[in-house]
Short mmCIF file of C-alpha atoms in Angstrom, two decimals:
data_model
loop_
_atom_site.label_atom_id
_atom_site.label_comp_id
_atom_site.label_asym_id
_atom_site.label_seq_id
_atom_site.Cartn_x
_atom_site.Cartn_y
_atom_site.Cartn_z
CA MET A 365 14.42 31.29 23.12
CA SER A 366 15.57 27.81 22.12
CA ASN A 367 16.28 25.24 24.79
CA PRO A 368 19.68 23.52 24.70
CA ALA A 369 19.38 20.35 22.66
CA PRO A 370 19.98 17.27 24.80
CA LYS A 371 22.33 14.66 23.40
CA ASP A 372 20.39 11.87 21.81
CA LYS A 373 21.86 9.55 19.21
CA ARG A 374 18.48 8.97 17.57
CA LEU A 375 18.19 12.70 16.85
CA GLU A 376 21.85 13.21 15.95
CA ARG A 377 21.74 10.48 13.31
CA MET A 378 19.00 12.34 11.41
CA GLY A 379 21.47 15.15 10.86
CA SER A 380 24.61 13.10 10.25
CA ALA A 381 24.06 9.42 9.35
CA PRO A 382 24.36 8.29 5.70
CA ILE A 383 21.01 9.10 4.10
CA PHE A 384 20.16 5.86 2.30
CA GLY A 385 20.98 3.66 5.28
CA LEU A 386 19.09 6.02 7.59
CA ILE A 387 16.00 5.94 5.38
CA MET A 388 16.07 2.15 5.25
CA LYS A 389 16.59 1.86 9.01
CA MET A 390 13.71 4.20 9.76
CA SER A 391 11.36 3.08 6.99
CA VAL A 392 11.72 -0.69 6.59
CA PRO A 393 10.09 -1.57 9.93
CA THR A 394 7.14 0.70 9.14
CA MET A 395 6.92 -0.59 5.56
CA PHE A 396 6.87 -4.14 6.87
CA SER A 397 4.17 -3.36 9.42
CA MET A 398 2.11 -1.67 6.70
CA ILE A 399 2.32 -4.81 4.57
CA VAL A 400 1.14 -6.85 7.55
CA GLN A 401 -1.67 -4.33 8.05
CA ALA A 402 -2.71 -4.77 4.43
CA LEU A 403 -2.52 -8.55 4.75
CA TYR A 404 -4.75 -8.82 7.78
CA ASN A 405 -7.26 -6.40 6.25
CA VAL A 406 -7.55 -8.74 3.27
CA VAL A 407 -7.74 -11.80 5.52
CA ASP A 408 -10.47 -10.07 7.53
CA SER A 409 -12.53 -9.59 4.36
CA MET A 410 -11.99 -13.19 3.33
CA PHE A 411 -13.22 -14.50 6.70
CA VAL A 412 -16.35 -12.36 6.54
CA SER A 413 -17.03 -13.35 2.92
CA HIS A 414 -17.13 -17.00 3.99
CA TYR A 415 -19.67 -16.21 6.74
CA ASP A 416 -22.39 -14.86 4.47
CA LYS A 417 -22.88 -12.30 1.70
CA SER A 418 -24.84 -9.85 3.85
CA ALA A 419 -21.97 -9.67 6.37
CA LEU A 420 -19.50 -8.89 3.58
CA THR A 421 -21.85 -6.25 2.18
CA ALA A 422 -22.27 -4.72 5.64
CA VAL A 423 -18.53 -4.48 6.23
CA SER A 424 -18.05 -3.05 2.73
CA LEU A 425 -20.63 -0.32 3.36
CA ALA A 426 -18.89 0.60 6.62
CA PHE A 427 -15.44 0.70 5.00
CA PRO A 428 -15.58 4.33 3.75
CA MET A 429 -16.59 5.47 7.24
CA GLN A 430 -13.66 3.53 8.72
CA LEU A 431 -11.39 5.40 6.31
CA LEU A 432 -12.83 8.66 7.64
CA LEU A 433 -12.07 7.66 11.23
CA ILE A 434 -8.52 6.64 10.37
CA GLY A 435 -8.12 9.81 8.33
CA PHE A 436 -8.81 12.04 11.34
CA GLY A 437 -6.50 10.06 13.61
CA VAL A 438 -3.61 9.74 11.17
CA GLY A 439 -3.99 13.27 9.80
CA THR A 440 -3.68 14.87 13.24
CA ALA A 441 -0.76 12.59 14.08
CA ILE A 442 1.06 13.60 10.87
CA GLY A 443 0.71 17.25 11.88
CA VAL A 444 2.28 16.42 15.24
CA ASN A 445 5.05 14.39 13.58
CA SER A 446 5.93 17.24 11.22
CA LEU A 447 5.96 19.89 13.96
CA ILE A 448 7.99 17.82 16.44
CA SER A 449 10.65 16.84 13.90
CA ARG A 450 11.05 20.47 12.80
CA ARG A 451 11.24 21.76 16.39
CA LEU A 452 13.82 19.12 17.30
CA GLY A 453 15.87 20.12 14.26
CA GLU A 454 15.69 23.75 15.43
CA GLY A 455 16.66 22.80 18.98
CA ARG A 456 13.33 23.97 20.43
CA HIS A 457 12.82 20.92 22.65
CA GLU A 458 10.27 22.32 25.07
CA GLU A 459 7.91 23.15 22.21
CA ALA A 460 8.40 19.60 20.91
CA ASN A 461 7.45 18.25 24.35
CA LYS A 462 4.37 20.48 24.48
CA ALA A 463 3.28 19.33 21.01
CA ALA A 464 3.68 15.70 22.08
CA THR A 465 1.56 16.28 25.19
CA TYR A 466 -1.12 18.16 23.28
CA SER A 467 -1.28 15.31 20.75
CA LEU A 468 -2.66 12.97 23.43
CA MET A 469 -5.31 15.53 24.33
CA LEU A 470 -6.25 15.91 20.67
CA SER A 471 -6.47 12.12 20.28
CA VAL A 472 -8.95 11.88 23.16
CA LEU A 473 -11.07 14.72 21.72
CA THR A 474 -11.08 13.02 18.30
CA TRP A 475 -12.27 9.77 19.91
CA VAL A 476 -15.12 11.54 21.72
CA LEU A 477 -16.30 12.99 18.41
CA PHE A 478 -16.36 9.63 16.61
CA ALA A 479 -17.82 7.74 19.55
CA ALA A 480 -20.76 10.16 19.52
CA VAL A 481 -21.21 9.71 15.77
CA GLY A 482 -21.11 5.93 16.12
CA LEU A 483 -23.59 5.93 18.98
CA ILE A 484 -26.12 8.22 17.32
CA PHE A 485 -25.77 7.95 13.54
CA SER A 486 -24.52 4.43 12.65
CA SER A 487 -27.96 3.16 11.65
CA SER A 488 -28.71 6.23 9.55
CA ILE A 489 -25.35 6.02 7.77
CA ILE A 490 -25.74 2.37 6.78
CA GLY A 491 -29.44 2.84 6.06
CA ALA A 492 -28.61 5.47 3.44
CA TYR A 493 -27.12 2.72 1.26
CA THR A 494 -29.36 -0.31 1.84
CA ASP A 495 -32.93 -1.28 2.68
CA ASN A 496 -31.99 -4.91 3.37
CA PRO A 497 -32.80 -5.47 7.10
CA LYS A 498 -30.06 -8.09 7.52
CA VAL A 499 -27.39 -5.88 5.97
CA LEU A 500 -28.64 -2.84 7.90
CA ASN A 501 -28.46 -4.65 11.24
CA ALA A 502 -25.01 -6.14 10.60
CA GLY A 503 -23.63 -2.86 9.24
CA THR A 504 -24.97 -0.85 12.17
CA GLN A 505 -23.46 -3.28 14.68
CA TYR A 506 -20.10 -3.21 12.91
CA LEU A 507 -19.86 0.57 12.44
CA SER A 508 -21.11 1.50 15.92
CA THR A 509 -18.63 -0.92 17.54
CA VAL A 510 -15.55 0.31 15.67
CA TYR A 511 -16.54 3.97 16.27
CA ILE A 512 -17.45 3.72 19.96
CA PHE A 513 -14.24 1.84 20.78
CA SER A 514 -12.06 3.81 18.38
CA PHE A 515 -9.93 5.25 21.20
CA GLY A 516 -7.60 2.28 20.70
CA ILE A 517 -6.60 3.08 17.14
CA ILE A 518 -6.67 6.88 17.54
CA ILE A 519 -4.38 6.99 20.58
CA GLU A 520 -2.07 4.25 19.23
CA VAL A 521 -1.61 6.09 15.92
CA GLY A 522 -0.84 9.31 17.78
CA ILE A 523 1.90 7.67 19.86
CA GLU A 524 3.21 5.87 16.79
CA LYS A 525 3.80 9.17 14.99
CA LEU A 526 5.31 10.76 18.12
CA LEU A 527 8.00 8.11 18.23
CA GLN A 528 8.58 8.23 14.48
CA SER A 529 9.22 11.97 14.71
CA THR A 530 12.25 11.20 16.92
CA GLY A 531 13.65 8.57 14.55
CA ASN A 532 12.19 5.54 16.33
CA SER A 533 10.55 3.23 13.79
CA VAL A 534 10.94 -0.16 15.49
CA PHE A 535 8.37 0.27 18.27
CA PRO A 536 5.71 1.72 15.92
CA MET A 537 6.18 -1.41 13.81
CA LEU A 538 5.72 -3.60 16.88
CA PHE A 539 2.57 -1.71 17.88
CA GLN A 540 0.97 -2.43 14.52
CA LEU A 541 2.20 -6.02 14.41
CA SER A 542 0.76 -6.80 17.82
CA GLY A 543 -2.66 -5.47 16.83
CA ALA A 544 -2.58 -7.25 13.46
CA VAL A 545 -1.67 -10.61 14.99
CA ILE A 546 -4.32 -10.36 17.71
CA ASN A 547 -6.98 -9.31 15.21
CA THR A 548 -6.12 -12.14 12.82
CA ILE A 549 -6.25 -14.74 15.61
CA LEU A 550 -9.55 -13.46 17.01
CA ASP A 551 -11.32 -12.98 13.65
CA PRO A 552 -12.37 -16.61 13.06
CA ILE A 553 -13.15 -17.06 16.77
CA PHE A 554 -15.63 -14.18 16.92
CA ILE A 555 -16.94 -14.38 13.34
CA PHE A 556 -17.68 -18.13 13.24
CA GLY A 557 -17.79 -18.87 16.98
CA LEU A 558 -15.48 -21.14 18.95
CA GLY A 559 -16.15 -22.81 22.31
CA PRO A 560 -18.22 -20.50 24.50
CA ILE A 561 -17.93 -17.67 21.93
CA PRO A 562 -21.08 -17.53 19.74
CA SER A 563 -21.00 -16.95 16.00
CA MET A 564 -21.39 -13.19 15.46
CA GLY A 565 -20.53 -12.49 11.81
CA ALA A 566 -19.86 -8.81 11.10
CA LEU A 567 -20.17 -7.89 14.79
CA GLY A 568 -17.52 -10.50 15.57
CA ALA A 569 -15.18 -8.95 13.02
CA ALA A 570 -15.66 -5.55 14.70
CA ILE A 571 -14.99 -6.98 18.16
CA ALA A 572 -11.79 -8.68 16.98
CA THR A 573 -10.69 -5.42 15.36
CA VAL A 574 -11.17 -3.19 18.41
CA ILE A 575 -9.56 -5.72 20.78
CA GLY A 576 -6.46 -5.73 18.58
CA GLN A 577 -6.45 -1.91 18.47
CA ILE A 578 -6.82 -1.55 22.24
CA ALA A 579 -4.00 -4.04 22.83
CA SER A 580 -1.77 -2.00 20.51
CA MET A 581 -2.70 1.18 22.38
CA ILE A 582 -1.78 -0.35 25.76
CA PHE A 583 1.57 -1.48 24.35
CA ALA A 584 2.19 2.03 22.94
CA LEU A 585 1.33 3.76 26.23
CA ILE A 586 3.73 1.53 28.13
CA VAL A 587 6.56 2.34 25.71
CA LEU A 588 5.78 6.06 25.77
CA PHE A 589 5.69 6.45 29.55
CA VAL A 590 8.12 3.76 30.74
CA ARG A 591 10.88 3.77 28.13
CA LYS A 592 13.32 6.67 27.81
CA ASN A 593 12.43 8.85 24.81
CA PRO A 594 13.84 12.12 23.38
CA ILE A 595 10.45 13.76 23.92
CA LYS A 596 8.76 13.98 27.29
CA ILE A 597 5.06 14.01 28.07
CA SER A 598 4.15 16.39 30.89
CA PHE A 599 0.51 16.90 31.78
CA ARG A 600 1.35 20.23 33.40
CA TYR A 601 1.36 21.61 29.83
CA LEU A 602 -2.38 20.89 29.68
CA LYS A 603 -3.18 23.39 32.43
CA LYS A 604 -2.94 26.22 29.92
CA PRO A 605 -2.50 24.88 26.35
CA GLU A 606 -0.68 27.25 24.00
CA MET A 607 -3.00 27.70 21.05
CA HIS A 608 -0.22 28.70 18.65
CA ILE A 609 1.30 25.21 19.02
CA ILE A 610 -2.07 23.55 18.38
CA LYS A 611 -2.47 25.88 15.40
CA ASP A 612 0.95 24.79 14.13
CA ILE A 613 -0.08 21.13 14.50
CA TYR A 614 -3.18 21.67 12.39
CA ALA A 615 -1.35 23.80 9.82
CA VAL A 616 -0.13 20.41 8.56
CA GLY A 617 -2.63 18.24 10.41
CA PHE A 618 -5.84 19.63 8.91
CA PRO A 619 -4.68 19.25 5.29
CA SER A 620 -3.46 15.78 6.23
CA ILE A 621 -6.89 14.94 7.69
CA VAL A 622 -8.47 16.04 4.43
CA MET A 623 -5.91 14.03 2.44
CA GLN A 624 -6.45 10.91 4.53
CA SER A 625 -10.24 11.29 4.47
CA ILE A 626 -10.90 12.02 0.83
CA SER A 627 -10.35 8.34 -0.02
CA SER A 628 -13.69 7.81 1.70
CA ALA A 629 -15.41 10.40 -0.49
CA MET A 630 -13.70 9.06 -3.60
CA LEU A 631 -14.84 5.51 -2.89
CA LEU A 632 -18.42 6.63 -2.32
CA GLY A 633 -18.36 8.69 -5.52
CA LEU A 634 -16.86 5.93 -7.66
CA ASN A 635 -19.31 3.39 -6.25
CA GLY A 636 -22.14 5.68 -7.29
CA ILE A 637 -20.77 5.95 -10.85
CA LEU A 638 -19.96 2.25 -11.20
CA ALA A 639 -23.28 1.11 -9.73
CA GLY A 640 -24.90 2.74 -12.74
CA ILE A 641 -22.98 0.32 -14.95
CA SER A 642 -23.31 -2.94 -13.01
CA GLU A 643 -22.65 -4.54 -9.62
CA THR A 644 -19.67 -6.32 -11.17
CA TYR A 645 -17.88 -3.00 -11.62
CA VAL A 646 -18.51 -2.17 -7.96
CA ASP A 647 -17.12 -5.58 -6.94
CA VAL A 648 -14.00 -5.03 -9.06
CA LEU A 649 -13.41 -1.63 -7.47
CA GLY A 650 -13.74 -3.16 -4.00
CA VAL A 651 -11.24 -5.91 -4.82
CA TYR A 652 -8.85 -3.38 -6.38
CA PHE A 653 -8.79 -1.30 -3.20
CA LYS A 654 -7.92 -4.38 -1.17
CA LEU A 655 -5.16 -5.40 -3.59
CA GLN A 656 -3.66 -1.94 -4.07
CA SER A 657 -3.04 -1.68 -0.34
CA PHE A 658 -0.18 -4.17 -0.79
CA VAL A 659 1.45 -1.65 -3.14
CA PHE A 660 0.55 1.71 -1.61
CA MET A 661 0.84 0.81 2.09
CA PRO A 662 4.62 0.12 1.91
CA VAL A 663 5.10 3.49 0.18
CA PHE A 664 3.08 5.20 2.92
CA GLY A 665 5.32 3.37 5.41
CA LEU A 666 8.30 4.81 3.56
CA THR A 667 6.88 8.33 3.92
CA HIS A 668 6.57 7.84 7.69
CA GLY A 669 10.29 7.11 7.86
CA VAL A 670 11.32 9.83 5.40
CA MET A 671 9.21 12.68 6.80
CA PRO A 672 11.04 13.15 10.13
CA ILE A 673 14.41 13.09 8.32
CA MET A 674 13.18 15.80 5.95
CA GLY A 675 11.60 17.83 8.76
CA TYR A 676 14.67 17.60 10.98
CA ASN A 677 17.09 18.70 8.25
CA TYR A 678 14.76 21.43 7.02
CA GLY A 679 14.59 22.73 10.59
CA ALA A 680 18.39 22.47 10.88
CA GLY A 681 18.90 24.27 7.56
CA ASN A 682 20.68 21.34 5.88
CA LYS A 683 19.64 21.73 2.24
CA LYS A 684 21.82 18.92 0.88
CA ARG A 685 20.48 16.27 3.26
CA LEU A 686 16.90 17.44 2.71
CA LEU A 687 17.12 17.07 -1.08
CA THR A 688 19.12 13.84 -0.91
CA THR A 689 16.41 12.36 1.30
CA LEU A 690 13.78 13.39 -1.26
CA LYS A 691 15.78 11.82 -4.11
CA TYR A 692 16.27 8.49 -2.37
CA GLY A 693 12.66 8.48 -1.22
CA ILE A 694 11.44 8.89 -4.79
CA LEU A 695 13.73 6.14 -6.11
CA ILE A 696 12.65 3.65 -3.43
CA ALA A 697 8.97 4.50 -3.93
CA ILE A 698 9.30 4.02 -7.70
CA ALA A 699 10.91 0.60 -7.16
CA VAL A 700 8.04 -0.53 -4.91
CA MET A 701 5.34 0.81 -7.23
CA ALA A 702 7.00 -0.67 -10.33
CA ALA A 703 6.99 -4.10 -8.69
CA GLY A 704 3.29 -3.69 -7.93
CA MET A 705 2.56 -2.61 -11.48
CA LEU A 706 4.30 -5.72 -12.85
CA ALA A 707 2.17 -7.95 -10.63
CA PHE A 708 -1.03 -6.26 -11.79
CA GLN A 709 0.06 -6.52 -15.42
CA LEU A 710 1.26 -10.14 -15.33
CA ILE A 711 -1.05 -12.00 -12.92
CA PRO A 712 -4.33 -10.05 -12.62
CA ASP A 713 -6.34 -13.28 -12.86
CA LYS A 714 -4.57 -14.80 -9.86
CA LEU A 715 -5.05 -11.60 -7.86
CA LEU A 716 -8.77 -11.58 -8.56
CA GLY A 717 -8.97 -15.29 -7.80
CA MET A 718 -8.00 -14.59 -4.19
CA PHE A 719 -11.53 -13.19 -3.75
CA ASN A 720 -13.47 -16.04 -5.40
CA ALA A 721 -14.05 -13.96 -8.52
CA TYR A 722 -16.87 -15.08 -10.82
CA PRO A 723 -16.64 -15.12 -14.65
CA GLU A 724 -18.03 -11.62 -15.21
CA MET A 725 -15.66 -10.28 -12.57
CA PHE A 726 -12.66 -11.75 -14.41
CA GLU A 727 -13.91 -10.25 -17.66
CA VAL A 728 -14.17 -6.75 -16.19
CA GLY A 729 -11.39 -7.01 -13.59
CA ILE A 730 -8.42 -8.16 -15.66
CA PRO A 731 -8.36 -5.13 -18.01
CA ALA A 732 -9.27 -2.90 -15.05
CA LEU A 733 -6.24 -3.94 -12.98
CA LYS A 734 -3.93 -3.60 -15.99
CA THR A 735 -5.20 -0.10 -16.75
CA ILE A 736 -5.27 1.27 -13.20
CA SER A 737 -1.76 0.00 -12.41
CA LEU A 738 -0.32 2.26 -15.13
CA CYS A 739 -0.64 5.11 -12.62
CA PHE A 740 1.49 3.50 -9.90
CA VAL A 741 4.87 5.03 -10.83
CA LEU A 742 3.32 8.48 -11.26
CA ALA A 743 1.74 8.08 -7.83
CA ALA A 744 5.12 7.17 -6.29
CA ILE A 745 6.65 10.49 -7.33
CA GLY A 746 3.62 12.51 -6.32
CA ILE A 747 3.39 10.90 -2.87
CA MET A 748 7.03 11.62 -2.06
CA ILE A 749 6.78 15.26 -3.18
CA SER A 750 3.66 15.62 -1.01
CA THR A 751 5.67 14.19 1.90
CA LEU A 752 8.21 16.98 1.40
CA PHE A 753 5.40 19.54 1.60
CA GLN A 754 4.20 18.05 4.89
CA ALA A 755 7.72 17.84 6.35
CA THR A 756 8.38 21.51 5.61
CA GLY A 757 5.07 22.71 7.06
CA LYS A 758 3.36 23.28 3.69
CA GLY A 759 0.53 20.85 4.28
CA LEU A 760 -1.97 22.83 2.21
CA ARG A 761 -0.06 21.93 -0.95
CA SER A 762 -0.29 18.24 -0.11
CA MET A 763 -4.00 18.62 0.49
CA LEU A 764 -4.58 20.32 -2.86
CA THR A 765 -2.67 17.70 -4.86
CA SER A 766 -4.53 14.91 -3.04
CA LEU A 767 -7.85 16.60 -3.72
CA LEU A 768 -6.98 16.66 -7.40
CA ARG A 769 -5.93 12.99 -7.42
CA GLN A 770 -8.84 11.59 -5.49
CA LEU A 771 -11.75 13.96 -6.15
CA GLY A 772 -11.19 16.91 -8.46
CA VAL A 773 -10.01 14.94 -11.49
CA ILE A 774 -10.82 11.27 -10.96
CA LEU A 775 -14.58 11.59 -10.34
CA PRO A 776 -15.38 13.89 -13.30
CA ALA A 777 -13.07 11.84 -15.53
CA ALA A 778 -14.67 8.57 -14.42
CA TYR A 779 -18.16 9.91 -15.06
CA MET A 780 -17.35 11.29 -18.51
CA LEU A 781 -15.47 8.16 -19.59
CA SER A 782 -18.30 5.93 -18.34
CA GLN A 783 -20.68 7.82 -20.64
CA ILE A 784 -18.46 7.01 -23.64
CA SER A 785 -17.75 3.36 -22.81
CA SER A 786 -17.89 1.40 -19.55
CA GLY A 787 -14.46 -0.11 -20.23
CA LEU A 788 -12.85 3.35 -20.38
CA VAL A 789 -13.83 4.28 -16.81
CA TRP A 790 -10.63 2.80 -15.35
CA TRP A 791 -8.49 5.29 -17.28
CA ALA A 792 -9.66 7.93 -14.80
CA PHE A 793 -6.98 6.68 -12.39
CA PRO A 794 -3.91 7.33 -14.64
CA ILE A 795 -5.40 10.64 -15.83
CA ALA A 796 -5.90 11.86 -12.24
CA GLU A 797 -2.38 10.84 -11.17
CA GLY A 798 -0.84 12.57 -14.18
CA VAL A 799 -2.64 15.87 -13.57
CA ALA A 800 -1.87 15.79 -9.83
CA LEU A 801 1.82 15.12 -10.48
CA ILE A 802 2.11 18.13 -12.80
CA VAL A 803 0.55 20.36 -10.11
CA ALA A 804 2.82 18.87 -7.41
CA LEU A 805 5.90 19.61 -9.51
CA LEU A 806 4.80 23.22 -9.98
CA PHE A 807 4.29 23.54 -6.21
CA TYR A 808 7.73 22.00 -5.65
CA ILE A 809 9.42 24.51 -7.96
CA ASN A 810 7.80 27.34 -6.01
CA LEU A 811 8.81 25.81 -2.67
CA TYR A 812 12.40 25.35 -3.85
CA LYS A 813 12.73 28.94 -5.01
CA LYS A 814 11.20 30.46 -1.87
CA ASN A 815 12.26 28.15 0.97
CA ILE A 816 14.90 25.62 -0.07
CA ARG A 817 17.31 27.24 -2.56
CA ASP A 818 18.86 29.55 0.04
CA LEU A 819 18.39 27.20 3.00
CA SER A 820 21.31 27.19 5.48
CA PRO A 821 21.82 26.66 9.23
CA GLN A 822 22.05 30.43 9.69
CA ALA A 823 18.78 31.04 7.82
CA ALA A 824 17.10 28.28 9.82
CA ARG A 825 18.19 29.84 13.11
CA ARG A 826 16.78 33.19 12.03
CA ALA A 827 13.53 31.52 11.02
CA SER A 828 13.25 29.77 14.38
CA ALA A 829 13.03 33.06 16.29
CA PRO A 830 9.70 33.07 18.18
CA VAL A 831 7.87 35.70 16.11
CA SER A 832 9.06 34.73 12.66
CA ALA A 833 8.68 31.05 13.42
CA LEU A 834 4.92 31.35 13.46
CA LYS A 835 4.88 33.11 10.11
CA THR A 836 7.21 30.53 8.56
CA THR A 837 5.27 27.56 9.92
CA ASN A 838 1.88 28.79 8.86
CA GLU A 839 2.87 30.15 5.45
CA GLN A 840 1.27 28.01 2.77
#
């Protein structure tokens, strides 16, 4: 039985406010914070590169494992975001509160897992890619530190998505900004040493990172428990967790974990292919991934604002607002990606120059950036359609399209193209995005026919009945 929906303007606006203005209000703060996140990640790499080459190599080797950590934290949080926004749209507020409470428990369990990995396996992980003692030591210190103290980022991300599911995008932006600013200030202090702080290189970068993450987490916890929010955390729900709610979280959360984590596998795979050509190709790929974050991160910020609007209106049975949100989301994402593509096409030399590129790197990198950026607009459409799948509880479809983009197509294509000509390898990116977009459109057509075409408030109320709700949520 549904609980009466309490009056809350932040929830009401998701079902009534003008769509474009609502999207901008909910997305712009997150988009901005994502840009800042991308900026301080690049600055972090620049600081380390000026310390010594082995420190930069160590941090680069740890990067795919950091992506894995973030993938688990963000993926679980996306599952919580999707479930809460749908339950709020259906008026099932107690289930939304339970999901929010369980999300904190899941964040702590995720941290325990990664802390154990960092404590036991960091040296083995880095050692699998280098036999340089200096790189091995620096990489082990960096990876073990960011894993053991990862509770900061995992819990902060969980709270961030909780608040976004209720339409609050300002505080999540402030959480990220606070961590970014603290990290950026502390980086040179701990990397190069200042006053009583000794020079620590890669370890210093890790320390600055986790301090910023823990500060963000403390800020987020204060906002969650002190400020009035539409969702309420109650630890009494933890006495006997309801497994069907946790199952509903991971119906979207597990595919999202896979989607967030496969970037790590893709990067490892591409590095293996490109290393067979030359180190310059590996360097270009590393620089590309730093630069593309300025383009993709704002679009991911947009999805964080759009998803709760989609989920709320899908739960409320409002077909028109659901599809209008998708349309505006695609148009905004295309605008952002098109701007990024123009930058990559017009000033690739200046972009590479930010990383002290050497002559061979310019020779390989300029055509690489121009070729890869051709996929940006295709990616914009695919990302927004995948967001619709997540918002409607069809996370498996998002996972499959992401697997195609980042593993199933790009790695075989890159390998085969590299065998023909090294310069062709970069075309694997546009090919993968094109194939994934076609599959996403086919999935969308199926979703529209089965779940959206006849969507109405009456149908949504029938679907939210306790028994049928489970079937609807878990249907993929």
